[in-house]
Each structure stands twice: as C-alpha cells, then as structure tokens.
mmCIF file of C-alpha atoms and ligand atoms in Angstrom:
data_model
loop_
_atom_site.group_PDB
_atom_site.id
_atom_site.type_symbol
_atom_site.label_atom_id
_atom_site.label_comp_id
_atom_site.label_asym_id
_atom_site.label_seq_id
_atom_site.Cartn_x
_atom_site.Cartn_y
_atom_site.Cartn_z
ATOM 1 C CA MET A 215 -36.807 163.384 203.820
ATOM 2 C CA ASN A 216 -34.151 160.702 204.100
ATOM 3 C CA TYR A 217 -35.253 157.072 204.529
ATOM 4 C CA LYS A 218 -33.088 154.055 205.315
ATOM 5 C CA ILE A 219 -34.175 150.927 203.483
ATOM 6 C CA ALA A 220 -32.644 147.514 204.189
ATOM 7 C CA VAL A 221 -32.655 145.612 200.898
ATOM 8 C CA ILE A 222 -32.559 141.804 200.838
ATOM 9 C CA PRO A 223 -32.526 140.702 197.189
ATOM 10 C CA GLY A 224 -32.316 136.984 198.089
ATOM 11 C CA ASP A 225 -32.255 134.190 195.517
ATOM 12 C CA GLY A 226 -33.605 133.297 192.069
ATOM 13 C CA ILE A 227 -35.513 136.178 190.515
ATOM 14 C CA GLY A 228 -35.311 138.128 193.808
ATOM 15 C CA PRO A 229 -32.339 140.312 192.745
ATOM 16 C CA GLU A 230 -33.911 140.974 189.307
ATOM 17 C CA VAL A 231 -37.248 142.229 190.632
ATOM 18 C CA VAL A 232 -35.599 144.181 193.452
ATOM 19 C CA GLU A 233 -33.317 145.980 190.967
ATOM 20 C CA GLN A 234 -36.331 147.294 189.034
ATOM 21 C CA THR A 235 -38.067 148.292 192.264
ATOM 22 C CA ILE A 236 -35.083 150.389 193.337
ATOM 23 C CA ARG A 237 -35.202 152.226 190.022
ATOM 24 C CA VAL A 238 -38.867 153.000 190.668
ATOM 25 C CA LEU A 239 -38.132 154.235 194.205
ATOM 26 C CA ASP A 240 -35.295 156.410 192.905
ATOM 27 C CA LYS A 241 -37.646 158.027 190.404
ATOM 28 C CA ILE A 242 -40.159 158.698 193.188
ATOM 29 C CA GLY A 243 -37.352 160.185 195.274
ATOM 30 C CA SER A 244 -36.246 162.502 192.488
ATOM 31 C CA ILE A 245 -39.775 163.763 191.781
ATOM 32 C CA TYR A 246 -40.954 164.187 195.364
ATOM 33 C CA GLY A 247 -37.655 165.236 196.943
ATOM 34 C CA HIS A 248 -36.872 162.187 199.093
ATOM 35 C CA THR A 249 -33.652 160.247 199.460
ATOM 36 C CA PHE A 250 -33.865 156.480 199.821
ATOM 37 C CA GLU A 251 -30.648 155.144 201.279
ATOM 38 C CA TYR A 252 -30.288 151.417 200.523
ATOM 39 C CA SER A 253 -28.154 148.932 202.443
ATOM 40 C CA LYS A 254 -27.991 145.451 200.943
ATOM 41 C CA TYR A 255 -28.006 142.323 203.118
ATOM 42 C CA LEU A 256 -27.862 138.576 202.585
ATOM 43 C CA ALA A 257 -30.636 136.125 203.492
ATOM 44 C CA GLY A 258 -31.719 132.746 202.152
ATOM 45 C CA GLY A 259 -29.640 130.515 199.880
ATOM 46 C CA CYS A 260 -27.070 133.176 198.980
ATOM 47 C CA ALA A 261 -26.491 133.750 202.715
ATOM 48 C CA ILE A 262 -26.000 129.992 203.254
ATOM 49 C CA ASP A 263 -23.407 129.966 200.473
ATOM 50 C CA ALA A 264 -21.565 132.994 201.864
ATOM 51 C CA THR A 265 -21.818 132.425 205.626
ATOM 52 C CA GLY A 266 -23.303 128.976 206.294
ATOM 53 C CA GLU A 267 -26.427 130.547 207.839
ATOM 54 C CA PRO A 268 -29.741 131.434 206.122
ATOM 55 C CA LEU A 269 -30.127 134.547 208.280
ATOM 56 C CA PRO A 270 -26.832 136.136 209.384
ATOM 57 C CA GLU A 271 -27.001 138.341 212.474
ATOM 58 C CA GLU A 272 -25.659 141.252 210.409
ATOM 59 C CA THR A 273 -28.823 141.108 208.287
ATOM 60 C CA VAL A 274 -31.102 141.239 211.335
ATOM 61 C CA GLU A 275 -29.105 144.150 212.784
ATOM 62 C CA GLY A 276 -29.205 145.987 209.449
ATOM 63 C CA CYS A 277 -32.987 145.599 209.281
ATOM 64 C CA ARG A 278 -33.371 146.841 212.863
ATOM 65 C CA ASN A 279 -31.403 149.960 211.973
ATOM 66 C CA SER A 280 -33.606 150.783 208.971
ATOM 67 C CA ASN A 281 -37.018 152.378 208.491
ATOM 68 C CA ALA A 282 -38.241 149.436 206.413
ATOM 69 C CA VAL A 283 -37.096 146.235 204.710
ATOM 70 C CA LEU A 284 -37.542 145.371 201.027
ATOM 71 C CA LEU A 285 -37.152 141.670 200.242
ATOM 72 C CA GLY A 286 -37.103 139.823 196.892
ATOM 73 C CA ALA A 287 -37.508 136.097 197.531
ATOM 74 C CA VAL A 288 -35.462 133.249 198.967
ATOM 75 C CA GLY A 289 -34.969 129.576 198.185
ATOM 76 C CA GLY A 290 -34.215 127.305 195.277
ATOM 77 C CA PRO A 291 -33.431 123.696 194.339
ATOM 78 C CA LYS A 292 -29.751 124.105 195.202
ATOM 79 C CA TRP A 293 -30.609 124.229 198.913
ATOM 80 C CA ASP A 294 -33.627 121.870 198.944
ATOM 81 C CA THR A 295 -31.777 118.939 200.488
ATOM 82 C CA LEU A 296 -30.534 120.842 203.555
ATOM 83 C CA PRO A 297 -32.095 120.030 206.960
ATOM 84 C CA GLY A 298 -35.122 122.164 208.013
ATOM 85 C CA ASP A 299 -33.329 124.672 210.231
ATOM 86 C CA LYS A 300 -30.609 125.279 207.615
ATOM 87 C CA ARG A 301 -32.947 125.924 204.687
ATOM 88 C CA PRO A 302 -33.306 129.349 203.024
ATOM 89 C CA GLU A 303 -36.976 129.694 204.063
ATOM 90 C CA LYS A 304 -35.831 129.655 207.690
ATOM 91 C CA ALA A 305 -34.659 133.230 207.033
ATOM 92 C CA LEU A 306 -38.271 134.379 206.551
ATOM 93 C CA LEU A 307 -39.500 132.906 209.846
ATOM 94 C CA GLY A 308 -36.389 134.261 211.562
ATOM 95 C CA LEU A 309 -36.956 137.776 210.225
ATOM 96 C CA ARG A 310 -40.617 137.780 211.285
ATOM 97 C CA GLY A 311 -39.762 136.565 214.783
ATOM 98 C CA LYS A 312 -36.668 138.708 215.379
ATOM 99 C CA LEU A 313 -38.223 141.877 213.953
ATOM 100 C CA GLY A 314 -41.524 141.346 215.839
ATOM 101 C CA LEU A 315 -43.606 141.388 212.660
ATOM 102 C CA TYR A 316 -47.032 140.335 213.922
ATOM 103 C CA ALA A 317 -49.324 141.492 211.120
ATOM 104 C CA ASN A 318 -49.238 140.187 207.571
ATOM 105 C CA LEU A 319 -50.974 142.252 204.911
ATOM 106 C CA ARG A 320 -51.712 140.697 201.554
ATOM 107 C CA THR A 321 -53.701 142.387 198.896
ATOM 108 C CA ALA A 322 -55.638 140.408 196.332
ATOM 109 C CA VAL A 323 -56.138 142.895 193.549
ATOM 110 C CA LEU A 324 -57.421 141.952 190.136
ATOM 111 C CA ASN A 325 -56.650 144.807 187.803
ATOM 112 C CA LYS A 326 -59.472 145.310 185.317
ATOM 113 C CA GLU A 327 -56.935 144.942 182.493
ATOM 114 C CA LEU A 328 -56.149 141.389 183.647
ATOM 115 C CA LYS A 329 -59.691 140.128 184.120
ATOM 116 C CA ASP A 330 -59.064 137.205 181.767
ATOM 117 C CA ALA A 331 -56.553 135.727 184.214
ATOM 118 C CA CYS A 332 -59.232 135.359 186.901
ATOM 119 C CA PRO A 333 -60.708 131.864 187.228
ATOM 120 C CA LEU A 334 -64.082 133.318 188.335
ATOM 121 C CA ARG A 335 -66.902 134.180 185.928
ATOM 122 C CA PRO A 336 -66.882 137.802 184.592
ATOM 123 C CA GLU A 337 -70.227 138.664 186.222
ATOM 124 C CA ILE A 338 -68.759 137.722 189.624
ATOM 125 C CA VAL A 339 -65.620 139.785 189.059
ATOM 126 C CA GLY A 340 -67.361 142.949 187.847
ATOM 127 C CA ASP A 341 -64.842 145.790 187.500
ATOM 128 C CA GLY A 342 -62.047 143.914 189.286
ATOM 129 C CA ILE A 343 -61.277 142.709 192.794
ATOM 130 C CA ASP A 344 -59.534 144.576 195.622
ATOM 131 C CA ILE A 345 -59.317 142.798 198.961
ATOM 132 C CA MET A 346 -56.827 143.237 201.801
ATOM 133 C CA VAL A 347 -56.283 140.248 204.091
ATOM 134 C CA VAL A 348 -54.784 141.150 207.481
ATOM 135 C CA ARG A 349 -53.433 137.978 209.063
ATOM 136 C CA GLU A 350 -52.169 137.676 212.649
ATOM 137 C CA LEU A 351 -48.671 136.285 212.192
ATOM 138 C CA THR A 352 -47.028 135.431 215.511
ATOM 139 C CA GLY A 353 -49.765 133.816 217.609
ATOM 140 C CA GLY A 354 -52.500 131.182 217.424
ATOM 141 C CA ILE A 355 -52.145 127.491 216.705
ATOM 142 C CA TYR A 356 -48.810 127.802 214.850
ATOM 143 C CA PHE A 357 -47.180 129.046 218.051
ATOM 144 C CA GLY A 358 -49.357 127.396 220.755
ATOM 145 C CA GLU A 359 -48.549 124.478 223.020
ATOM 146 C CA ARG A 360 -48.096 121.234 221.112
ATOM 147 C CA GLY A 361 -47.078 117.699 221.787
ATOM 148 C CA ILE A 362 -47.653 113.980 221.562
ATOM 149 C CA ARG A 363 -49.426 111.850 224.193
ATOM 150 C CA GLU A 364 -48.755 108.137 224.182
ATOM 151 C CA ASN A 365 -52.052 107.177 225.818
ATOM 152 C CA GLY A 366 -54.693 108.944 223.766
ATOM 153 C CA LYS A 367 -58.300 107.807 223.318
ATOM 154 C CA MET A 368 -57.459 105.645 220.315
ATOM 155 C CA GLY A 369 -53.719 105.150 220.705
ATOM 156 C CA PRO A 370 -50.942 107.747 220.662
ATOM 157 C CA GLU A 371 -52.244 111.230 219.791
ATOM 158 C CA ALA A 372 -50.828 114.602 218.786
ATOM 159 C CA PHE A 373 -52.170 118.046 219.697
ATOM 160 C CA ASP A 374 -51.690 121.726 218.794
ATOM 161 C CA THR A 375 -53.295 124.538 220.733
ATOM 162 C CA GLU A 376 -54.897 127.745 219.509
ATOM 163 C CA THR A 377 -54.251 130.519 222.040
ATOM 164 C CA TYR A 378 -54.925 134.234 221.698
ATOM 165 C CA SER A 379 -54.554 136.931 224.325
ATOM 166 C CA VAL A 380 -56.549 140.166 224.459
ATOM 167 C CA GLY A 381 -53.430 142.204 223.623
ATOM 168 C CA GLU A 382 -52.622 140.140 220.556
ATOM 169 C CA VAL A 383 -56.128 140.480 219.141
ATOM 170 C CA GLU A 384 -56.349 144.146 220.002
ATOM 171 C CA ARG A 385 -53.184 145.140 218.128
ATOM 172 C CA ILE A 386 -54.053 143.209 214.957
ATOM 173 C CA ALA A 387 -57.619 144.572 215.030
ATOM 174 C CA ARG A 388 -56.262 148.131 215.244
ATOM 175 C CA ILE A 389 -54.067 147.522 212.216
ATOM 176 C CA ALA A 390 -57.094 146.254 210.267
ATOM 177 C CA PHE A 391 -59.272 149.225 211.230
ATOM 178 C CA ASP A 392 -56.500 151.732 210.490
ATOM 179 C CA ILE A 393 -56.063 150.196 207.038
ATOM 180 C CA ALA A 394 -59.818 150.197 206.411
ATOM 181 C CA LEU A 395 -59.802 153.949 207.114
ATOM 182 C CA LYS A 396 -57.423 154.348 204.157
ATOM 183 C CA ARG A 397 -59.593 152.083 201.973
ATOM 184 C CA ASN A 398 -63.357 151.465 201.769
ATOM 185 C CA ARG A 399 -64.036 151.483 205.522
ATOM 186 C CA LYS A 400 -65.293 147.973 205.983
ATOM 187 C CA VAL A 401 -63.739 145.235 208.135
ATOM 188 C CA THR A 402 -64.814 141.585 208.053
ATOM 189 C CA SER A 403 -63.481 139.702 211.047
ATOM 190 C CA VAL A 404 -63.241 135.973 210.333
ATOM 191 C CA ASP A 405 -63.380 133.423 213.151
ATOM 192 C CA LYS A 406 -65.055 130.206 214.280
ATOM 193 C CA ALA A 407 -66.837 131.637 217.309
ATOM 194 C CA ASN A 408 -69.619 129.037 217.166
ATOM 195 C CA ILE A 409 -67.052 126.397 218.201
ATOM 196 C CA LEU A 410 -63.780 127.869 219.479
ATOM 197 C CA GLU A 411 -63.310 129.666 222.783
ATOM 198 C CA SER A 412 -60.312 131.564 221.344
ATOM 199 C CA SER A 413 -62.595 132.791 218.536
ATOM 200 C CA ARG A 414 -65.172 134.050 221.039
ATOM 201 C CA LEU A 415 -62.484 136.140 222.726
ATOM 202 C CA TRP A 416 -61.276 137.259 219.262
ATOM 203 C CA ARG A 417 -64.789 138.415 218.344
ATOM 204 C CA GLU A 418 -65.342 140.197 221.676
ATOM 205 C CA VAL A 419 -62.055 142.130 221.406
ATOM 206 C CA VAL A 420 -62.547 143.073 217.724
ATOM 207 C CA GLU A 421 -66.035 144.309 218.608
ATOM 208 C CA ARG A 422 -64.592 146.466 221.421
ATOM 209 C CA VAL A 423 -61.811 147.922 219.234
ATOM 210 C CA SER A 424 -64.384 148.778 216.549
ATOM 211 C CA LYS A 425 -65.975 151.301 218.948
ATOM 212 C CA ASP A 426 -62.901 153.492 218.397
ATOM 213 C CA TYR A 427 -63.591 153.487 214.661
ATOM 214 C CA PRO A 428 -67.172 154.727 214.246
ATOM 215 C CA ASN A 429 -66.569 155.395 210.537
ATOM 216 C CA VAL A 430 -65.629 151.816 209.747
ATOM 217 C CA SER A 431 -68.313 149.147 209.493
ATOM 218 C CA LEU A 432 -67.613 145.766 211.066
ATOM 219 C CA GLU A 433 -69.081 142.364 210.286
ATOM 220 C CA HIS A 434 -68.192 138.952 211.692
ATOM 221 C CA MET A 435 -68.064 135.855 209.528
ATOM 222 C CA TYR A 436 -67.353 132.198 210.253
ATOM 223 C CA VAL A 437 -64.297 130.931 208.392
ATOM 224 C CA ASP A 438 -66.174 128.235 206.474
ATOM 225 C CA ASN A 439 -68.618 130.832 205.172
ATOM 226 C CA ALA A 440 -65.772 133.281 204.387
ATOM 227 C CA SER A 441 -63.965 130.720 202.216
ATOM 228 C CA MET A 442 -67.196 130.236 200.270
ATOM 229 C CA GLN A 443 -68.028 133.949 200.006
ATOM 230 C CA LEU A 444 -64.564 134.714 198.605
ATOM 231 C CA VAL A 445 -65.414 132.829 195.417
ATOM 232 C CA ARG A 446 -69.155 133.549 195.441
ATOM 233 C CA ASN A 447 -68.954 137.328 195.801
ATOM 234 C CA PRO A 448 -65.400 138.611 196.416
ATOM 235 C CA ASN A 449 -66.418 142.230 196.003
ATOM 236 C CA GLN A 450 -68.341 142.220 199.294
ATOM 237 C CA PHE A 451 -64.944 142.334 201.067
ATOM 238 C CA ASP A 452 -62.709 145.303 201.759
ATOM 239 C CA VAL A 453 -60.448 144.361 204.707
ATOM 240 C CA ILE A 454 -60.516 140.838 206.169
ATOM 241 C CA VAL A 455 -58.875 140.404 209.577
ATOM 242 C CA THR A 456 -58.248 136.942 210.938
ATOM 243 C CA THR A 457 -56.059 134.546 212.905
ATOM 244 C CA ASN A 458 -52.752 133.062 211.833
ATOM 245 C CA MET A 459 -54.075 129.759 210.472
ATOM 246 C CA PHE A 460 -57.325 131.053 208.963
ATOM 247 C CA GLY A 461 -55.337 133.903 207.387
ATOM 248 C CA ASP A 462 -52.765 131.513 205.968
ATOM 249 C CA ILE A 463 -55.500 129.669 204.098
ATOM 250 C CA LEU A 464 -57.769 132.581 203.164
ATOM 251 C CA SER A 465 -54.936 134.826 201.912
ATOM 252 C CA ASP A 466 -53.836 132.078 199.504
ATOM 253 C CA GLU A 467 -57.418 131.622 198.345
ATOM 254 C CA ALA A 468 -57.847 135.380 197.906
ATOM 255 C CA SER A 469 -54.613 135.772 195.934
ATOM 256 C CA MET A 470 -55.335 132.811 193.700
ATOM 257 C CA ILE A 471 -58.679 134.218 192.582
ATOM 258 C CA THR A 472 -56.724 137.027 190.943
ATOM 259 C CA GLY A 473 -54.845 134.434 188.860
ATOM 260 C CA SER A 474 -51.611 136.465 188.636
ATOM 261 C CA ILE A 475 -49.026 135.651 191.279
ATOM 262 C CA GLY A 476 -46.479 138.011 189.695
ATOM 263 C CA MET A 477 -48.751 140.962 190.530
ATOM 264 C CA LEU A 478 -49.342 140.522 194.264
ATOM 265 C CA PRO A 479 -47.508 142.500 196.975
ATOM 266 C CA SER A 480 -47.396 141.880 200.719
ATOM 267 C CA ALA A 481 -46.285 143.533 203.919
ATOM 268 C CA SER A 482 -45.459 142.308 207.399
ATOM 269 C CA LEU A 483 -45.794 144.965 210.081
ATOM 270 C CA GLY A 484 -44.517 145.275 213.628
ATOM 271 C CA GLU A 485 -44.595 147.944 216.290
ATOM 272 C CA GLY A 486 -44.378 151.604 215.352
ATOM 273 C CA SER A 487 -45.123 151.139 211.639
ATOM 274 C CA PHE A 488 -41.843 149.271 210.952
ATOM 275 C CA GLY A 489 -42.413 146.769 208.159
ATOM 276 C CA LEU A 490 -40.981 144.201 205.781
ATOM 277 C CA TYR A 491 -42.257 144.343 202.212
ATOM 278 C CA GLU A 492 -42.023 141.511 199.683
ATOM 279 C CA PRO A 493 -43.864 139.988 196.743
ATOM 280 C CA VAL A 494 -46.217 137.076 197.458
ATOM 281 C CA HIS A 495 -44.395 134.881 194.928
ATOM 282 C CA GLY A 496 -41.241 132.860 195.542
ATOM 283 C CA SER A 497 -37.837 132.859 193.855
ATOM 284 C CA ALA A 498 -39.123 131.236 190.617
ATOM 285 C CA PRO A 499 -35.903 129.320 189.844
ATOM 286 C CA ASP A 500 -37.423 128.141 186.535
ATOM 287 C CA ILE A 501 -37.121 131.649 185.050
ATOM 288 C CA GLU A 502 -34.098 132.956 186.993
ATOM 289 C CA GLY A 503 -31.647 135.070 184.996
ATOM 290 C CA GLN A 504 -33.776 135.119 181.831
ATOM 291 C CA ASP A 505 -35.276 138.601 182.131
ATOM 292 C CA LYS A 506 -38.728 136.988 182.313
ATOM 293 C CA ALA A 507 -39.812 137.772 185.886
ATOM 294 C CA ASN A 508 -42.677 140.157 186.437
ATOM 295 C CA PRO A 509 -41.335 142.897 188.761
ATOM 296 C CA ILE A 510 -44.795 144.379 189.479
ATOM 297 C CA ALA A 511 -45.457 142.428 192.728
ATOM 298 C CA THR A 512 -42.223 143.806 194.212
ATOM 299 C CA ILE A 513 -42.807 147.299 192.841
ATOM 300 C CA LEU A 514 -46.288 147.307 194.409
ATOM 301 C CA SER A 515 -44.736 146.036 197.658
ATOM 302 C CA ALA A 516 -42.591 149.186 197.613
ATOM 303 C CA ALA A 517 -45.790 151.208 197.132
ATOM 304 C CA MET A 518 -47.177 149.523 200.266
ATOM 305 C CA MET A 519 -43.961 150.489 202.065
ATOM 306 C CA LEU A 520 -44.478 154.115 201.117
ATOM 307 C CA LYS A 521 -48.100 153.973 202.284
ATOM 308 C CA TYR A 522 -47.878 151.997 205.524
ATOM 309 C CA THR A 523 -44.378 152.610 206.911
ATOM 310 C CA LEU A 524 -43.132 155.876 205.436
ATOM 311 C CA ASN A 525 -46.543 157.563 205.405
ATOM 312 C CA LEU A 526 -46.161 158.796 201.816
ATOM 313 C CA PRO A 527 -49.617 157.998 200.338
ATOM 314 C CA LYS A 528 -49.264 160.377 197.371
ATOM 315 C CA GLU A 529 -46.014 158.755 196.307
ATOM 316 C CA ALA A 530 -47.535 155.263 196.741
ATOM 317 C CA LYS A 531 -50.455 156.259 194.553
ATOM 318 C CA ALA A 532 -48.062 157.515 191.861
ATOM 319 C CA ILE A 533 -46.529 154.018 191.654
ATOM 320 C CA GLU A 534 -49.941 152.319 191.538
ATOM 321 C CA LEU A 535 -51.090 154.635 188.757
ATOM 322 C CA ALA A 536 -47.918 153.983 186.748
ATOM 323 C CA VAL A 537 -48.556 150.224 187.019
ATOM 324 C CA ASP A 538 -52.183 150.721 185.901
ATOM 325 C CA ARG A 539 -50.962 152.794 182.974
ATOM 326 C CA VAL A 540 -48.418 150.210 181.822
ATOM 327 C CA LEU A 541 -51.163 147.568 181.765
ATOM 328 C CA GLU A 542 -53.630 149.885 180.024
ATOM 329 C CA GLU A 543 -51.045 150.502 177.307
ATOM 330 C CA GLY A 544 -50.895 146.753 176.742
ATOM 331 C CA TYR A 545 -47.425 145.857 178.085
ATOM 332 C CA ARG A 546 -47.175 142.398 179.654
ATOM 333 C CA THR A 547 -44.507 140.098 181.066
ATOM 334 C CA GLY A 548 -44.886 136.431 180.087
ATOM 335 C CA ASP A 549 -46.883 135.405 183.178
ATOM 336 C CA ILE A 550 -49.721 137.851 182.375
ATOM 337 C CA MET A 551 -49.400 137.810 178.585
ATOM 338 C CA SER A 552 -52.504 137.465 176.423
ATOM 339 C CA PRO A 553 -53.107 137.709 172.649
ATOM 340 C CA GLY A 554 -52.737 141.188 171.131
ATOM 341 C CA LYS A 555 -50.578 142.547 173.974
ATOM 342 C CA THR A 556 -46.894 143.547 173.883
ATOM 343 C CA LEU A 557 -44.505 141.095 175.541
ATOM 344 C CA VAL A 558 -41.729 142.745 177.575
ATOM 345 C CA GLY A 559 -39.008 141.484 179.903
ATOM 346 C CA THR A 560 -38.258 142.357 183.524
ATOM 347 C CA THR A 561 -35.972 145.287 182.725
ATOM 348 C CA LYS A 562 -38.256 146.807 180.104
ATOM 349 C CA MET A 563 -41.253 146.513 182.463
ATOM 350 C CA GLY A 564 -39.261 148.358 185.129
ATOM 351 C CA GLU A 565 -38.232 151.047 182.651
ATOM 352 C CA LEU A 566 -41.817 151.553 181.477
ATOM 353 C CA ILE A 567 -43.152 151.925 185.013
ATOM 354 C CA VAL A 568 -40.374 154.411 185.816
ATOM 355 C CA SER A 569 -41.271 156.396 182.687
ATOM 356 C CA PHE A 570 -44.991 156.509 183.631
ATOM 357 C CA ILE A 571 -44.419 157.894 187.141
ATOM 358 C CA GLU A 572 -45.621 161.446 187.308
HETATM 359 P P1 NAD B 637 -42.794 130.523 192.972
HETATM 360 O O1 NAD B 637 -43.728 131.570 193.387
HETATM 361 O O2 NAD B 637 -41.356 130.851 193.041
HETATM 362 O O3 NAD B 637 -43.125 130.078 191.468
HETATM 363 C C1 NAD B 637 -44.373 129.483 191.085
HETATM 364 C C2 NAD B 637 -44.583 129.706 189.583
HETATM 365 O O4 NAD B 637 -44.916 131.074 189.349
HETATM 366 C C3 NAD B 637 -43.347 129.423 188.736
HETATM 367 O O5 NAD B 637 -43.739 128.864 187.495
HETATM 368 C C4 NAD B 637 -42.728 130.781 188.497
HETATM 369 O O6 NAD B 637 -42.006 130.900 187.303
HETATM 370 C C5 NAD B 637 -43.976 131.691 188.485
HETATM 371 N N1 NAD B 637 -43.669 133.028 189.017
HETATM 372 C C6 NAD B 637 -43.482 133.353 190.312
HETATM 373 N N2 NAD B 637 -43.198 134.645 190.427
HETATM 374 C C7 NAD B 637 -43.181 135.152 189.180
HETATM 375 C C8 NAD B 637 -42.938 136.442 188.650
HETATM 376 N N3 NAD B 637 -42.633 137.504 189.419
HETATM 377 N N4 NAD B 637 -43.006 136.605 187.309
HETATM 378 C C9 NAD B 637 -43.312 135.580 186.500
HETATM 379 N N5 NAD B 637 -43.570 134.342 186.950
HETATM 380 C C10 NAD B 637 -43.495 134.120 188.279
HETATM 381 O O7 NAD B 637 -43.119 129.244 193.866
HETATM 382 P P2 NAD B 637 -42.383 127.832 193.947
HETATM 383 O O8 NAD B 637 -41.960 127.407 192.568
HETATM 384 O O9 NAD B 637 -43.273 126.962 194.734
HETATM 385 O O10 NAD B 637 -41.089 128.081 194.816
HETATM 386 C C11 NAD B 637 -39.782 128.340 194.296
HETATM 387 C C12 NAD B 637 -38.840 128.622 195.453
HETATM 388 O O11 NAD B 637 -39.257 129.835 196.109
HETATM 389 C C13 NAD B 637 -38.835 127.545 196.508
HETATM 390 O O12 NAD B 637 -37.518 127.372 196.970
HETATM 391 C C14 NAD B 637 -39.722 128.094 197.600
HETATM 392 O O13 NAD B 637 -39.429 127.592 198.862
HETATM 393 C C15 NAD B 637 -39.408 129.577 197.508
HETATM 394 N N6 NAD B 637 -40.469 130.474 198.021
HETATM 395 C C16 NAD B 637 -40.035 131.603 198.623
HETATM 396 C C17 NAD B 637 -40.963 132.521 199.066
HETATM 397 C C18 NAD B 637 -40.452 133.789 199.680
HETATM 398 O O14 NAD B 637 -39.280 134.080 199.577
HETATM 399 N N7 NAD B 637 -41.302 134.582 200.314
HETATM 400 C C19 NAD B 637 -42.329 132.300 198.883
HETATM 401 C C20 NAD B 637 -42.743 131.142 198.217
HETATM 402 C C21 NAD B 637 -41.780 130.225 197.783
#
C-alpha cells in the first residue's frame, strides 16, 4: 500500500528526531511492502521565520491531503517574546482546530528496562506501567463560554463554563472503547459526577456507549480519586477516558510517573481515523543540534500512527519490539542513561532501532 504522510519537523530537536523516525518507517516499508510518501511542511518558529505565520495555510492544506501527520516539536527561545497569537505554539492549537482533532491519546509506558527512572517505589511499579489516557480535546471548559462580570458577589468576577454535548461525549467514549479492545479491555471514565452536571451527562453517555462493547469492562472514578490512584496503584489502569481539563492534568501526571519524557508518544485523532502523531516532549532547545535527543518518543509516535490511522498493527508491533530490544541490549541516550549502559546519540539510536526491526 501507498500512504501519504505530512511531515512537520518543526524547531529545536524536532528535525533530528523526525529524521530518525523516517528511517524507521522506511525500513518498515521495505520489509512489509508499503510505500510511505512524505511531504514536508513548515509550522512553529521556522514557519514564522520563513512566512511570518506560525501555521501557514499550505501546511494545513498539506495535512488535509494526507493520511496522517507526523510532527517533531515547535517553539524555542528565539520566538518567546512574540505576542500570543504569533507564537510557535499557536501552530499546535491551529492544527488541532483546523484538522478537527478531538481526541488526544497519550501513553504512559514505563519499560521494565527503565524502572530506575520511575519516581515510584519498585513494589508499586511491578513489571512496568502501561496506561493510555484518552483526553477530549476540543470541548469542555477550555472552549466554553467565558467572561468577566463587573458586579460579582465580592467585586468583579471571572467565569469559564464546562459544557459537553451528548455527541461530543459519545465520540470520545467510542475512541476509548475501541482502543481498549486493542489493549487490556478495561476503560476507566474519570469525571466529577458528584458535583458537576456536565459530568453526570458524561457518565450517562459513557455508560450507554459501553453497552456496545460487552467485552470491555467499564468503571467510573472521580477525578480527585483518579489522581491519587495513579500514584498509589498505576497498574489498575488500562485506558482512562476523560474531559479536556481533567485529561490535561492527568495525562501529565501519568507521563511523569514514567520519569522519561524522551520516551513518550502521543496521537491526536479526528474523524475517520485521521491523526496527528508527535512526541510528548517539546523542542528541547538546550540540546538542539548536538546529537543528544532521544528519538524514541517520535519513533513510538510513528508506531501509534501505524496502529491507529493506517491499521497496520503488525508493523507497529515490529517498531515497539525493536525499541524494547535496543533497551534490553543496554543502549541509552543521555536522558535515560544509567551506570553500566552504553551511551549513544540520536543518529546511532535511530540506526540501532532500524537494525533491530524484523
Ligand atoms: P521540553 O520537553 O522541550 O524539554 C524539557 C527537558 O527535557 C529539557 O531539559 C530537554 O533537554 C529534555 N528533553 C525533552 N525531550 C527530550 C528528548 N527527546 N531527548 C532528550 N531530552 C529531552 O520542554 P520545555 O523546555 O519546557 O520547552 C522547550 C520549548 O518546546 C518551548 O518553546 C515550548 O513551548 C516548546 N514545547 C513544544 C511542545 C510541542 O511542540 N508539542 C510541547 C512542549 C513544549
């Protein structure tokens, strides 16, 4: 098969980690008989430098005409003093909005080889951690009605509104259940239904959708409890599905318990399996151009692309196994280095993963 991938290398270490990821995809293509056709586009700081805009229309059009988008990272100190709507990060919000990406998937995986990086006690971690947080991305309090009232109860007051419609909850719930089917078949829906009306609707709709997935177990959890359970017993979770704001907070908590930001992939999905795939980390300007960046988060993002957009689970697994193998053999970039292991740079890490793909 032939797949069109829009590639947005971005700024800082973005181009370095994307370059290694393309090598990995090419190896997958050659083994499994696929052609990945890449078209490169500008977004972020490099786009501001070239066109004056963080997200040129050509980039959005290019993404729309592709099967999936692979993004490195955007931003850096050079553009930090620009006004809000001209900053590189504006490109990310713009892409999500314009491409209709309403579901954010972030895995928090602690590979058993990297257990030492985890801030939790070994008996809590067990054999490793593997959680998927599915966050609603285009609704809720970040997009609800907001404003300032001069005559509030105790002087001028500000307000933001959490709003969710049945359709919005239904589509994100379906994504969570579909993913759980490909994993360990458990969904934890996180809300605050003891207080919030929007959470009661959320819970009701998730419950209804779950009837279509008899092989997936569903539990509901209040957000305060969920934030506690994530550090108390992370292995009770398989897929967590939650609102925009709760997901923003819980996905950061979940990724931080793995202790290795250079390892974590993410996906943002829209209608019809279209998706944008990127590492959780930023552009890491402090190590830009030094062959120090860990490319694994981006390489695993490409594995998610194969699994969730291109429906190539075997090929995705081949990448994941190659990453496991590289870690088992003791190769480490600086961010995950520990005594007795072999330190390698970005390029060498990419090469090793390519060589371990079978
Ligand atoms: P960051 O994730 O870029 O870096 C945080 C720390 O982690 C740094 O010490 C960095 O060297 C290290 N790190 C990150 N990724 C790494 C990797 N792959 N390998 C090895 N080490 C890695 O976060 P930050 O420093 O807060 O932000 C830097 C810039 O990135 C800012 O301009 C910020 O706005 C932007 N940013 C972009 C995205 C994105 O594009 N999605 C996300 C977060 C931050």
